[in-house]
mmCIF file of N, CA and C in Angstrom:
data_model
loop_
_atom_site.group_PDB
_atom_site.id
_atom_site.type_symbol
_atom_site.label_atom_id
_atom_site.label_comp_id
_atom_site.label_asym_id
_atom_site.label_seq_id
_atom_site.Cartn_x
_atom_site.Cartn_y
_atom_site.Cartn_z
ATOM 1 N N MET A 969 310.532 304.311 84.265
ATOM 2 C CA MET A 969 309.502 303.588 83.547
ATOM 3 C C MET A 969 308.979 304.505 82.443
ATOM 4 N N ASP A 970 308.831 303.945 81.252
ATOM 5 C CA ASP A 970 308.201 304.699 80.180
ATOM 6 C C ASP A 970 306.821 304.102 79.905
ATOM 7 N N ARG A 971 306.065 304.720 78.995
ATOM 8 C CA ARG A 971 304.685 304.279 78.754
ATOM 9 C C ARG A 971 304.613 302.862 78.197
ATOM 10 N N PHE A 972 305.632 302.432 77.483
ATOM 11 C CA PHE A 972 305.624 301.083 76.923
ATOM 12 C C PHE A 972 305.835 300.041 78.034
ATOM 13 N N ALA A 973 306.747 300.346 78.973
ATOM 14 C CA ALA A 973 306.943 299.455 80.127
ATOM 15 C C ALA A 973 305.681 299.440 80.987
ATOM 16 N N LEU A 974 305.017 300.581 81.109
ATOM 17 C CA LEU A 974 303.763 300.638 81.863
ATOM 18 C C LEU A 974 302.713 299.748 81.216
ATOM 19 N N CYS A 975 302.583 299.816 79.908
ATOM 20 C CA CYS A 975 301.619 298.957 79.192
ATOM 21 C C CYS A 975 301.920 297.484 79.472
ATOM 22 N N ARG A 976 303.191 297.108 79.376
ATOM 23 C CA ARG A 976 303.558 295.714 79.623
ATOM 24 C C ARG A 976 303.254 295.308 81.068
ATOM 25 N N ALA A 977 303.529 296.198 82.027
ATOM 26 C CA ALA A 977 303.275 295.888 83.436
ATOM 27 C C ALA A 977 301.778 295.711 83.698
ATOM 28 N N LEU A 978 300.956 296.566 83.113
ATOM 29 C CA LEU A 978 299.508 296.459 83.308
ATOM 30 C C LEU A 978 298.966 295.190 82.658
ATOM 31 N N GLU A 979 299.481 294.857 81.479
ATOM 32 C CA GLU A 979 299.055 293.617 80.816
ATOM 33 C C GLU A 979 299.476 292.400 81.641
ATOM 34 N N ALA A 980 300.710 292.412 82.148
ATOM 35 C CA ALA A 980 301.206 291.282 82.945
ATOM 36 C C ALA A 980 300.386 291.114 84.229
ATOM 37 N N ALA A 981 299.907 292.232 84.784
ATOM 38 C CA ALA A 981 299.107 292.175 86.006
ATOM 39 C C ALA A 981 297.628 291.903 85.705
ATOM 40 N N ARG A 982 297.320 291.751 84.431
ATOM 41 C CA ARG A 982 295.945 291.476 83.986
ATOM 42 C C ARG A 982 294.955 292.580 84.350
ATOM 43 N N VAL A 983 295.425 293.814 84.342
ATOM 44 C CA VAL A 983 294.513 294.940 84.519
ATOM 45 C C VAL A 983 293.694 295.026 83.235
ATOM 46 N N PRO A 984 292.380 295.072 83.323
ATOM 47 C CA PRO A 984 291.568 295.137 82.110
ATOM 48 C C PRO A 984 291.984 296.324 81.237
ATOM 49 N N ALA A 985 292.254 296.047 79.973
ATOM 50 C CA ALA A 985 292.737 297.074 79.057
ATOM 51 C C ALA A 985 291.731 298.207 78.884
ATOM 52 N N THR A 986 290.478 297.962 79.199
ATOM 53 C CA THR A 986 289.464 299.012 79.084
ATOM 54 C C THR A 986 289.569 300.030 80.214
ATOM 55 N N SER A 987 290.380 299.762 81.235
ATOM 56 C CA SER A 987 290.502 300.651 82.391
ATOM 57 C C SER A 987 291.447 301.821 82.151
ATOM 58 N N TYR A 988 292.199 301.777 81.058
ATOM 59 C CA TYR A 988 293.200 302.806 80.842
ATOM 60 C C TYR A 988 293.418 303.067 79.360
ATOM 61 N N GLU A 989 293.935 304.256 79.098
ATOM 62 C CA GLU A 989 294.323 304.682 77.755
ATOM 63 C C GLU A 989 295.696 305.322 77.884
ATOM 64 N N ILE A 990 296.675 304.721 77.222
ATOM 65 C CA ILE A 990 298.053 305.196 77.320
ATOM 66 C C ILE A 990 298.547 305.515 75.919
ATOM 67 N N ALA A 991 299.098 306.710 75.759
ATOM 68 C CA ALA A 991 299.586 307.157 74.459
ATOM 69 C C ALA A 991 300.506 306.114 73.829
ATOM 70 N N ASP A 992 300.256 305.805 72.575
ATOM 71 C CA ASP A 992 301.073 304.901 71.764
ATOM 72 C C ASP A 992 300.992 303.427 72.147
ATOM 73 N N CYS A 993 300.087 303.033 73.031
ATOM 74 C CA CYS A 993 299.884 301.621 73.330
ATOM 75 C C CYS A 993 298.771 301.120 72.417
ATOM 76 N N PRO A 994 299.091 300.212 71.525
ATOM 77 C CA PRO A 994 298.127 299.799 70.501
ATOM 78 C C PRO A 994 297.058 298.830 71.007
ATOM 79 N N GLY A 995 295.991 298.718 70.212
ATOM 80 C CA GLY A 995 294.997 297.663 70.386
ATOM 81 C C GLY A 995 294.102 297.792 71.583
ATOM 82 N N ARG A 996 293.770 298.960 71.993
ATOM 83 C CA ARG A 996 292.916 299.139 73.163
ATOM 84 C C ARG A 996 291.458 299.279 72.742
ATOM 85 N N HIS A 997 290.583 298.620 73.475
ATOM 86 C CA HIS A 997 289.150 298.808 73.335
ATOM 87 C C HIS A 997 288.729 299.586 74.573
ATOM 88 N N LEU A 998 288.405 300.847 74.404
ATOM 89 C CA LEU A 998 288.250 301.747 75.527
ATOM 90 C C LEU A 998 286.844 301.729 76.118
ATOM 91 N N ALA A 999 286.782 301.737 77.424
ATOM 92 C CA ALA A 999 285.512 301.877 78.135
ATOM 93 C C ALA A 999 285.159 303.363 78.165
ATOM 94 N N ALA A 1000 283.903 303.651 78.452
ATOM 95 C CA ALA A 1000 283.470 305.043 78.517
ATOM 96 C C ALA A 1000 284.220 305.797 79.621
ATOM 97 N N ASP A 1001 284.506 305.142 80.731
ATOM 98 C CA ASP A 1001 285.217 305.759 81.853
ATOM 99 C C ASP A 1001 286.548 305.037 82.029
ATOM 100 N N ARG A 1002 287.645 305.818 82.041
ATOM 101 C CA ARG A 1002 288.965 305.198 82.120
ATOM 102 C C ARG A 1002 290.000 306.241 82.549
ATOM 103 N N TYR A 1003 291.142 305.755 83.034
ATOM 104 C CA TYR A 1003 292.284 306.615 83.282
ATOM 105 C C TYR A 1003 293.007 306.840 81.958
ATOM 106 N N PHE A 1004 293.721 307.969 81.853
ATOM 107 C CA PHE A 1004 294.522 308.190 80.649
ATOM 108 C C PHE A 1004 295.871 308.778 80.995
ATOM 109 N N LEU A 1005 296.826 308.517 80.105
ATOM 110 C CA LEU A 1005 298.151 309.123 80.133
ATOM 111 C C LEU A 1005 298.401 309.595 78.712
ATOM 112 N N ASP A 1006 298.670 310.871 78.563
ATOM 113 C CA ASP A 1006 298.862 311.428 77.225
ATOM 114 C C ASP A 1006 300.009 312.421 77.286
ATOM 115 N N GLY A 1007 300.630 312.646 76.164
ATOM 116 C CA GLY A 1007 301.662 313.663 76.109
ATOM 117 C C GLY A 1007 302.815 313.303 75.211
ATOM 118 N N HIS A 1008 303.868 314.051 75.395
ATOM 119 C CA HIS A 1008 305.105 313.870 74.649
ATOM 120 C C HIS A 1008 306.238 314.395 75.506
ATOM 121 N N GLU A 1009 307.436 314.284 75.038
ATOM 122 C CA GLU A 1009 308.640 314.628 75.807
ATOM 123 C C GLU A 1009 308.483 315.944 76.558
ATOM 124 N N GLY A 1010 308.536 315.867 77.897
ATOM 125 C CA GLY A 1010 308.502 317.055 78.734
ATOM 126 C C GLY A 1010 307.124 317.583 79.091
ATOM 127 N N ASP A 1011 306.059 316.999 78.544
ATOM 128 C CA ASP A 1011 304.703 317.478 78.830
ATOM 129 C C ASP A 1011 303.738 316.295 78.858
ATOM 130 N N TRP A 1012 303.527 315.725 80.049
ATOM 131 C CA TRP A 1012 302.684 314.543 80.224
ATOM 132 C C TRP A 1012 301.493 314.909 81.097
ATOM 133 N N SER A 1013 300.326 314.433 80.727
ATOM 134 C CA SER A 1013 299.138 314.669 81.548
ATOM 135 C C SER A 1013 298.471 313.333 81.854
ATOM 136 N N VAL A 1014 297.901 313.253 83.060
ATOM 137 C CA VAL A 1014 297.185 312.066 83.502
ATOM 138 C C VAL A 1014 295.862 312.505 84.114
ATOM 139 N N GLY A 1015 294.876 311.633 84.034
ATOM 140 C CA GLY A 1015 293.577 311.945 84.608
ATOM 141 C C GLY A 1015 292.569 310.882 84.260
ATOM 142 N N VAL A 1016 291.312 311.296 84.181
ATOM 143 C CA VAL A 1016 290.249 310.361 83.834
ATOM 144 C C VAL A 1016 289.476 310.888 82.639
ATOM 145 N N HIS A 1017 288.986 309.941 81.873
ATOM 146 C CA HIS A 1017 288.095 310.209 80.758
ATOM 147 C C HIS A 1017 286.746 309.660 81.211
ATOM 148 N N GLU A 1018 285.769 310.549 81.362
ATOM 149 C CA GLU A 1018 284.463 310.130 81.854
ATOM 150 C C GLU A 1018 283.384 310.782 81.015
ATOM 151 N N ARG A 1019 282.479 309.955 80.520
ATOM 152 C CA ARG A 1019 281.330 310.436 79.737
ATOM 153 C C ARG A 1019 281.752 311.379 78.618
ATOM 154 N N GLY A 1020 282.802 311.021 77.920
ATOM 155 C CA GLY A 1020 283.244 311.800 76.771
ATOM 156 C C GLY A 1020 284.084 313.023 77.095
ATOM 157 N N THR A 1021 284.393 313.253 78.361
ATOM 158 C CA THR A 1021 285.162 314.426 78.764
ATOM 159 C C THR A 1021 286.411 313.995 79.513
ATOM 160 N N ARG A 1022 287.533 314.620 79.158
ATOM 161 C CA ARG A 1022 288.788 314.350 79.859
ATOM 162 C C ARG A 1022 288.983 315.365 80.963
ATOM 163 N N GLN A 1023 289.361 314.870 82.120
ATOM 164 C CA GLN A 1023 289.690 315.738 83.252
ATOM 165 C C GLN A 1023 291.137 315.456 83.639
ATOM 166 N N VAL A 1024 292.008 316.425 83.433
ATOM 167 C CA VAL A 1024 293.422 316.271 83.782
ATOM 168 C C VAL A 1024 293.565 316.470 85.289
ATOM 169 N N PHE A 1025 294.160 315.476 85.956
ATOM 170 C CA PHE A 1025 294.392 315.562 87.400
ATOM 171 C C PHE A 1025 295.791 316.075 87.708
ATOM 172 N N GLU A 1026 296.765 315.675 86.908
ATOM 173 C CA GLU A 1026 298.158 316.065 87.156
ATOM 174 C C GLU A 1026 298.858 316.271 85.818
ATOM 175 N N ARG A 1027 299.870 317.132 85.838
ATOM 176 C CA ARG A 1027 300.760 317.325 84.690
ATOM 177 C C ARG A 1027 302.179 317.072 85.178
ATOM 178 N N PHE A 1028 302.964 316.453 84.309
ATOM 179 C CA PHE A 1028 304.340 316.105 84.661
ATOM 180 C C PHE A 1028 305.270 316.503 83.527
ATOM 181 N N THR A 1029 306.505 316.839 83.873
ATOM 182 C CA THR A 1029 307.532 317.055 82.857
ATOM 183 C C THR A 1029 308.294 315.771 82.598
ATOM 184 N N ASP A 1030 308.095 314.787 83.478
ATOM 185 C CA ASP A 1030 308.831 313.526 83.424
ATOM 186 C C ASP A 1030 307.881 312.368 83.102
ATOM 187 N N GLU A 1031 308.169 311.616 82.055
ATOM 188 C CA GLU A 1031 307.338 310.471 81.661
ATOM 189 C C GLU A 1031 307.271 309.415 82.770
ATOM 190 N N ASP A 1032 308.394 309.171 83.442
ATOM 191 C CA ASP A 1032 308.424 308.190 84.513
ATOM 192 C C ASP A 1032 307.425 308.544 85.615
ATOM 193 N N ALA A 1033 307.382 309.793 86.035
ATOM 194 C CA ALA A 1033 306.459 310.218 87.094
ATOM 195 C C ALA A 1033 305.006 310.058 86.653
ATOM 196 N N ALA A 1034 304.711 310.386 85.412
ATOM 197 C CA ALA A 1034 303.349 310.226 84.900
ATOM 198 C C ALA A 1034 302.959 308.748 84.864
ATOM 199 N N CYS A 1035 303.874 307.896 84.434
ATOM 200 C CA CYS A 1035 303.607 306.457 84.389
ATOM 201 C C CYS A 1035 303.390 305.897 85.785
ATOM 202 N N ARG A 1036 304.177 306.345 86.733
ATOM 203 C CA ARG A 1036 304.031 305.871 88.115
ATOM 204 C C ARG A 1036 302.692 306.324 88.704
ATOM 205 N N TRP A 1037 302.213 307.500 88.320
ATOM 206 C CA TRP A 1037 300.907 307.979 88.796
ATOM 207 C C TRP A 1037 299.808 307.017 88.335
ATOM 208 N N ILE A 1038 299.824 306.656 87.036
ATOM 209 C CA ILE A 1038 298.835 305.716 86.503
ATOM 210 C C ILE A 1038 299.010 304.347 87.167
ATOM 211 N N HIS A 1039 300.247 303.888 87.275
ATOM 212 C CA HIS A 1039 300.528 302.589 87.891
ATOM 213 C C HIS A 1039 299.953 302.529 89.299
ATOM 214 N N ASP A 1040 300.183 303.580 90.080
ATOM 215 C CA ASP A 1040 299.674 303.616 91.457
ATOM 216 C C ASP A 1040 298.150 303.521 91.482
ATOM 217 N N ARG A 1041 297.473 304.189 90.566
ATOM 218 C CA ARG A 1041 296.013 304.182 90.561
ATOM 219 C C ARG A 1041 295.454 302.813 90.166
ATOM 220 N N LEU A 1042 296.115 302.158 89.237
ATOM 221 C CA LEU A 1042 295.577 300.896 88.722
ATOM 222 C C LEU A 1042 296.069 299.664 89.474
ATOM 223 N N LEU A 1043 297.247 299.748 90.072
ATOM 224 C CA LEU A 1043 297.793 298.582 90.771
ATOM 225 C C LEU A 1043 298.076 298.852 92.237
ATOM 226 N N GLY A 1044 298.109 300.081 92.632
ATOM 227 C CA GLY A 1044 298.404 300.409 94.018
ATOM 228 C C GLY A 1044 299.845 300.104 94.338
ATOM 229 N N GLY A 1045 300.591 301.083 94.727
ATOM 230 C CA GLY A 1045 301.986 300.867 95.095
ATOM 231 C C GLY A 1045 302.942 301.104 93.952
ATOM 232 N N GLU A 1046 304.183 301.096 94.297
ATOM 233 C CA GLU A 1046 305.257 301.358 93.346
ATOM 234 C C GLU A 1046 305.490 300.168 92.426
ATOM 235 N N PRO A 1047 305.821 300.433 91.160
ATOM 236 C CA PRO A 1047 306.188 299.331 90.275
ATOM 237 C C PRO A 1047 307.511 298.723 90.699
ATOM 238 N N PRO A 1048 307.748 297.462 90.359
ATOM 239 C CA PRO A 1048 309.024 296.853 90.724
ATOM 240 C C PRO A 1048 310.173 297.543 90.005
ATOM 241 N N ALA A 1049 311.321 297.611 90.673
ATOM 242 C CA ALA A 1049 312.481 298.274 90.094
ATOM 243 C C ALA A 1049 313.060 297.468 88.939
ATOM 244 N N ALA A 1050 312.991 296.150 89.035
ATOM 245 C CA ALA A 1050 313.549 295.293 87.989
ATOM 246 C C ALA A 1050 312.795 293.970 87.977
ATOM 247 N N ALA A 1051 312.998 293.231 86.923
ATOM 248 C CA ALA A 1051 312.365 291.914 86.807
ATOM 249 C C ALA A 1051 312.968 290.964 87.839
ATOM 250 N N PRO A 1052 312.191 289.958 88.289
ATOM 251 C CA PRO A 1052 312.745 288.999 89.246
ATOM 252 C C PRO A 1052 313.928 288.242 88.640
ATOM 253 N N ALA A 1053 314.793 287.799 89.500
ATOM 254 C CA ALA A 1053 315.966 287.051 89.052
ATOM 255 C C ALA A 1053 315.525 285.751 88.385
ATOM 256 N N PRO A 1054 316.290 285.265 87.398
ATOM 257 C CA PRO A 1054 315.937 284.005 86.751
ATOM 258 C C PRO A 1054 315.836 282.875 87.769
ATOM 259 N N GLY A 1055 314.852 282.035 87.603
ATOM 260 C CA GLY A 1055 314.659 280.902 88.479
ATOM 261 C C GLY A 1055 313.814 281.216 89.704
ATOM 262 N N VAL A 1056 313.529 282.495 89.947
ATOM 263 C CA VAL A 1056 312.680 282.874 91.075
ATOM 264 C C VAL A 1056 311.245 282.916 90.567
ATOM 265 N N PRO A 1057 310.359 282.133 91.174
ATOM 266 C CA PRO A 1057 308.986 282.124 90.673
ATOM 267 C C PRO A 1057 308.325 283.484 90.859
ATOM 268 N N ALA A 1058 307.562 283.883 89.854
ATOM 269 C CA ALA A 1058 306.835 285.155 89.915
ATOM 270 C C ALA A 1058 305.627 284.993 90.828
ATOM 271 N N ALA A 1059 305.236 286.075 91.444
ATOM 272 C CA ALA A 1059 304.036 286.052 92.284
ATOM 273 C C ALA A 1059 302.822 285.833 91.378
ATOM 274 N N PRO A 1060 301.785 285.166 91.891
ATOM 275 C CA PRO A 1060 300.598 284.969 91.067
ATOM 276 C C PRO A 1060 299.978 286.315 90.710
ATOM 277 N N PRO A 1061 299.422 286.425 89.516
ATOM 278 C CA PRO A 1061 298.833 287.706 89.111
ATOM 279 C C PRO A 1061 297.596 288.014 89.962
ATOM 280 N N PRO A 1062 297.314 289.295 90.166
ATOM 281 C CA PRO A 1062 296.136 289.653 90.938
ATOM 282 C C PRO A 1062 294.857 289.276 90.187
ATOM 283 N N ASP A 1063 293.788 289.136 90.930
ATOM 284 C CA ASP A 1063 292.488 288.805 90.362
ATOM 285 C C ASP A 1063 292.002 289.966 89.493
ATOM 286 N N PRO A 1064 291.728 289.745 88.195
ATOM 287 C CA PRO A 1064 291.300 290.835 87.312
ATOM 288 C C PRO A 1064 290.017 291.522 87.783
ATOM 289 N N GLU A 1065 289.080 290.767 88.319
ATOM 290 C CA GLU A 1065 287.837 291.375 88.789
ATOM 291 C C GLU A 1065 288.086 292.267 90.001
ATOM 292 N N ALA A 1066 288.968 291.842 90.893
ATOM 293 C CA ALA A 1066 289.300 292.664 92.055
ATOM 294 C C ALA A 1066 290.020 293.944 91.614
ATOM 295 N N LEU A 1067 290.896 293.817 90.619
ATOM 296 C CA LEU A 1067 291.576 294.994 90.092
ATOM 297 C C LEU A 1067 290.576 295.969 89.477
ATOM 298 N N GLN A 1068 289.603 295.449 88.732
ATOM 299 C CA GLN A 1068 288.599 296.311 88.109
ATOM 300 C C GLN A 1068 287.772 297.024 89.184
ATOM 301 N N ARG A 1069 287.371 296.281 90.233
ATOM 302 C CA ARG A 1069 286.606 296.904 91.320
ATOM 303 C C ARG A 1069 287.426 298.007 91.984
ATOM 304 N N GLN A 1070 288.722 297.726 92.234
ATOM 305 C CA GLN A 1070 289.582 298.723 92.863
ATOM 306 C C GLN A 1070 289.752 299.939 91.965
ATOM 307 N N ALA A 1071 289.949 299.718 90.669
ATOM 308 C CA ALA A 1071 290.086 300.840 89.733
ATOM 309 C C ALA A 1071 288.808 301.668 89.708
ATOM 310 N N ASP A 1072 287.648 301.009 89.701
ATOM 311 C CA ASP A 1072 286.371 301.722 89.731
ATOM 312 C C ASP A 1072 286.234 302.538 91.008
ATOM 313 N N ASP A 1073 286.586 301.939 92.154
ATOM 314 C CA ASP A 1073 286.509 302.641 93.441
ATOM 315 C C ASP A 1073 287.452 303.850 93.457
ATOM 316 N N ASP A 1074 288.672 303.659 92.948
ATOM 317 C CA ASP A 1074 289.637 304.752 92.915
ATOM 318 C C ASP A 1074 289.166 305.881 92.001
ATOM 319 N N LEU A 1075 288.563 305.528 90.879
ATOM 320 C CA LEU A 1075 288.042 306.528 89.950
ATOM 321 C C LEU A 1075 286.922 307.323 90.616
ATOM 322 N N GLU A 1076 286.010 306.645 91.277
ATOM 323 C CA GLU A 1076 284.915 307.318 91.980
ATOM 324 C C GLU A 1076 285.457 308.263 93.046
ATOM 325 N N ALA A 1077 286.450 307.815 93.802
ATOM 326 C CA ALA A 1077 287.037 308.656 94.852
ATOM 327 C C ALA A 1077 287.715 309.883 94.243
ATOM 328 N N ALA A 1078 288.420 309.694 93.131
ATOM 329 C CA ALA A 1078 289.087 310.815 92.471
ATOM 330 C C ALA A 1078 288.068 311.816 91.951
ATOM 331 N N LEU A 1079 286.982 311.329 91.383
ATOM 332 C CA LEU A 1079 285.944 312.226 90.881
ATOM 333 C C LEU A 1079 285.241 312.962 92.020
ATOM 334 N N ALA A 1080 284.993 312.276 93.130
ATOM 335 C CA ALA A 1080 284.381 312.930 94.296
ATOM 336 C C ALA A 1080 285.295 314.028 94.829
ATOM 337 N N GLU A 1081 286.598 313.762 94.872
ATOM 338 C CA GLU A 1081 287.555 314.769 95.326
ATOM 339 C C GLU A 1081 287.571 315.961 94.371
ATOM 340 N N LEU A 1082 287.504 315.706 93.090
ATOM 341 C CA LEU A 1082 287.463 316.777 92.101
ATOM 342 C C LEU A 1082 286.214 317.632 92.297
ATOM 343 N N LEU A 1083 285.062 317.010 92.524
ATOM 344 C CA LEU A 1083 283.827 317.754 92.781
ATOM 345 C C LEU A 1083 283.939 318.574 94.063
ATOM 346 N N ARG A 1084 284.544 317.971 95.090
ATOM 347 C CA ARG A 1084 284.708 318.685 96.345
ATOM 348 C C ARG A 1084 285.572 319.933 96.143
ATOM 349 N N LYS A 1085 286.639 319.802 95.370
ATOM 350 C CA LYS A 1085 287.511 320.946 95.109
ATOM 351 C C LYS A 1085 286.798 322.004 94.278
ATOM 352 N N ALA A 1086 285.972 321.559 93.314
ATOM 353 C CA ALA A 1086 285.284 322.492 92.429
ATOM 354 C C ALA A 1086 284.187 323.265 93.162
ATOM 355 N N THR A 1087 283.535 322.637 94.121
ATOM 356 C CA THR A 1087 282.405 323.275 94.789
ATOM 357 C C THR A 1087 282.717 323.717 96.203
ATOM 358 N N GLY A 1088 283.740 323.121 96.788
ATOM 359 C CA GLY A 1088 284.048 323.420 98.173
ATOM 360 C C GLY A 1088 283.180 322.664 99.160
ATOM 361 N N LYS A 1089 282.272 321.852 98.648
ATOM 362 C CA LYS A 1089 281.377 321.080 99.514
ATOM 363 C C LYS A 1089 281.364 319.636 99.061
ATOM 364 N N PRO A 1090 281.448 318.674 99.989
ATOM 365 C CA PRO A 1090 281.418 317.266 99.599
ATOM 366 C C PRO A 1090 280.089 316.888 98.981
ATOM 367 N N GLY A 1091 280.167 316.165 97.870
ATOM 368 C CA GLY A 1091 278.973 315.598 97.252
ATOM 369 C C GLY A 1091 278.124 316.559 96.454
ATOM 370 N N GLU A 1092 278.448 317.858 96.423
ATOM 371 C CA GLU A 1092 277.636 318.814 95.688
ATOM 372 C C GLU A 1092 278.213 319.020 94.304
ATOM 373 N N LYS A 1093 277.370 319.009 93.294
ATOM 374 C CA LYS A 1093 277.837 319.183 91.928
ATOM 375 C C LYS A 1093 278.032 320.672 91.635
ATOM 376 N N PRO A 1094 279.035 321.006 90.820
ATOM 377 C CA PRO A 1094 279.260 322.409 90.475
ATOM 378 C C PRO A 1094 278.174 322.900 89.525
ATOM 379 N N PRO A 1095 278.013 324.204 89.419
ATOM 380 C CA PRO A 1095 277.051 324.737 88.443
ATOM 381 C C PRO A 1095 277.444 324.326 87.044
ATOM 382 N N GLU A 1096 276.481 324.289 86.134
ATOM 383 C CA GLU A 1096 276.726 323.887 84.749
ATOM 384 C C GLU A 1096 277.885 324.677 84.157
ATOM 385 N N GLY A 1097 278.780 323.968 83.462
ATOM 386 C CA GLY A 1097 279.892 324.597 82.767
ATOM 387 C C GLY A 1097 281.088 324.909 83.645
ATOM 388 N N ASP A 1098 280.993 324.693 84.965
ATOM 389 C CA ASP A 1098 282.106 325.017 85.847
ATOM 390 C C ASP A 1098 282.916 323.829 86.265
ATOM 391 N N GLY A 1099 282.606 322.645 85.777
ATOM 392 C CA GLY A 1099 283.358 321.468 86.203
ATOM 393 C C GLY A 1099 282.860 320.246 85.491
ATOM 394 N N PRO A 1100 283.271 319.070 85.957
ATOM 395 C CA PRO A 1100 282.846 317.835 85.315
ATOM 396 C C PRO A 1100 281.355 317.610 85.517
ATOM 397 N N PRO A 1101 280.719 316.890 84.596
ATOM 398 C CA PRO A 1101 279.277 316.654 84.707
ATOM 399 C C PRO A 1101 278.913 315.802 85.904
#
């Protein structure tokens, strides 16, 4: 999967476009808090953009792995290997509001885990300048 296929998959699943920022995917109106995928051949980073600050969670040398990381966070589970066979009805798209709630919950959990790693204690914020706000 490349970033363009990821964009198409997220649009087809009706994931709110404000929930993510993917390099070279046009026409996005970005929310203040969102997942991102950025990079170029051999150097891909994924994470969250929150309150004007980007926090990289993972780095990949493979675009497919980076795309699957974002896909898993926004849709849960592996992307389909191929399109359904002609004549086979597609599954109904997921509820956009439920997807947004799940993305918000996943973002909160990821940020809590990041804080826990930064401080060594659950729920405690790191000292100023040592981590995310």
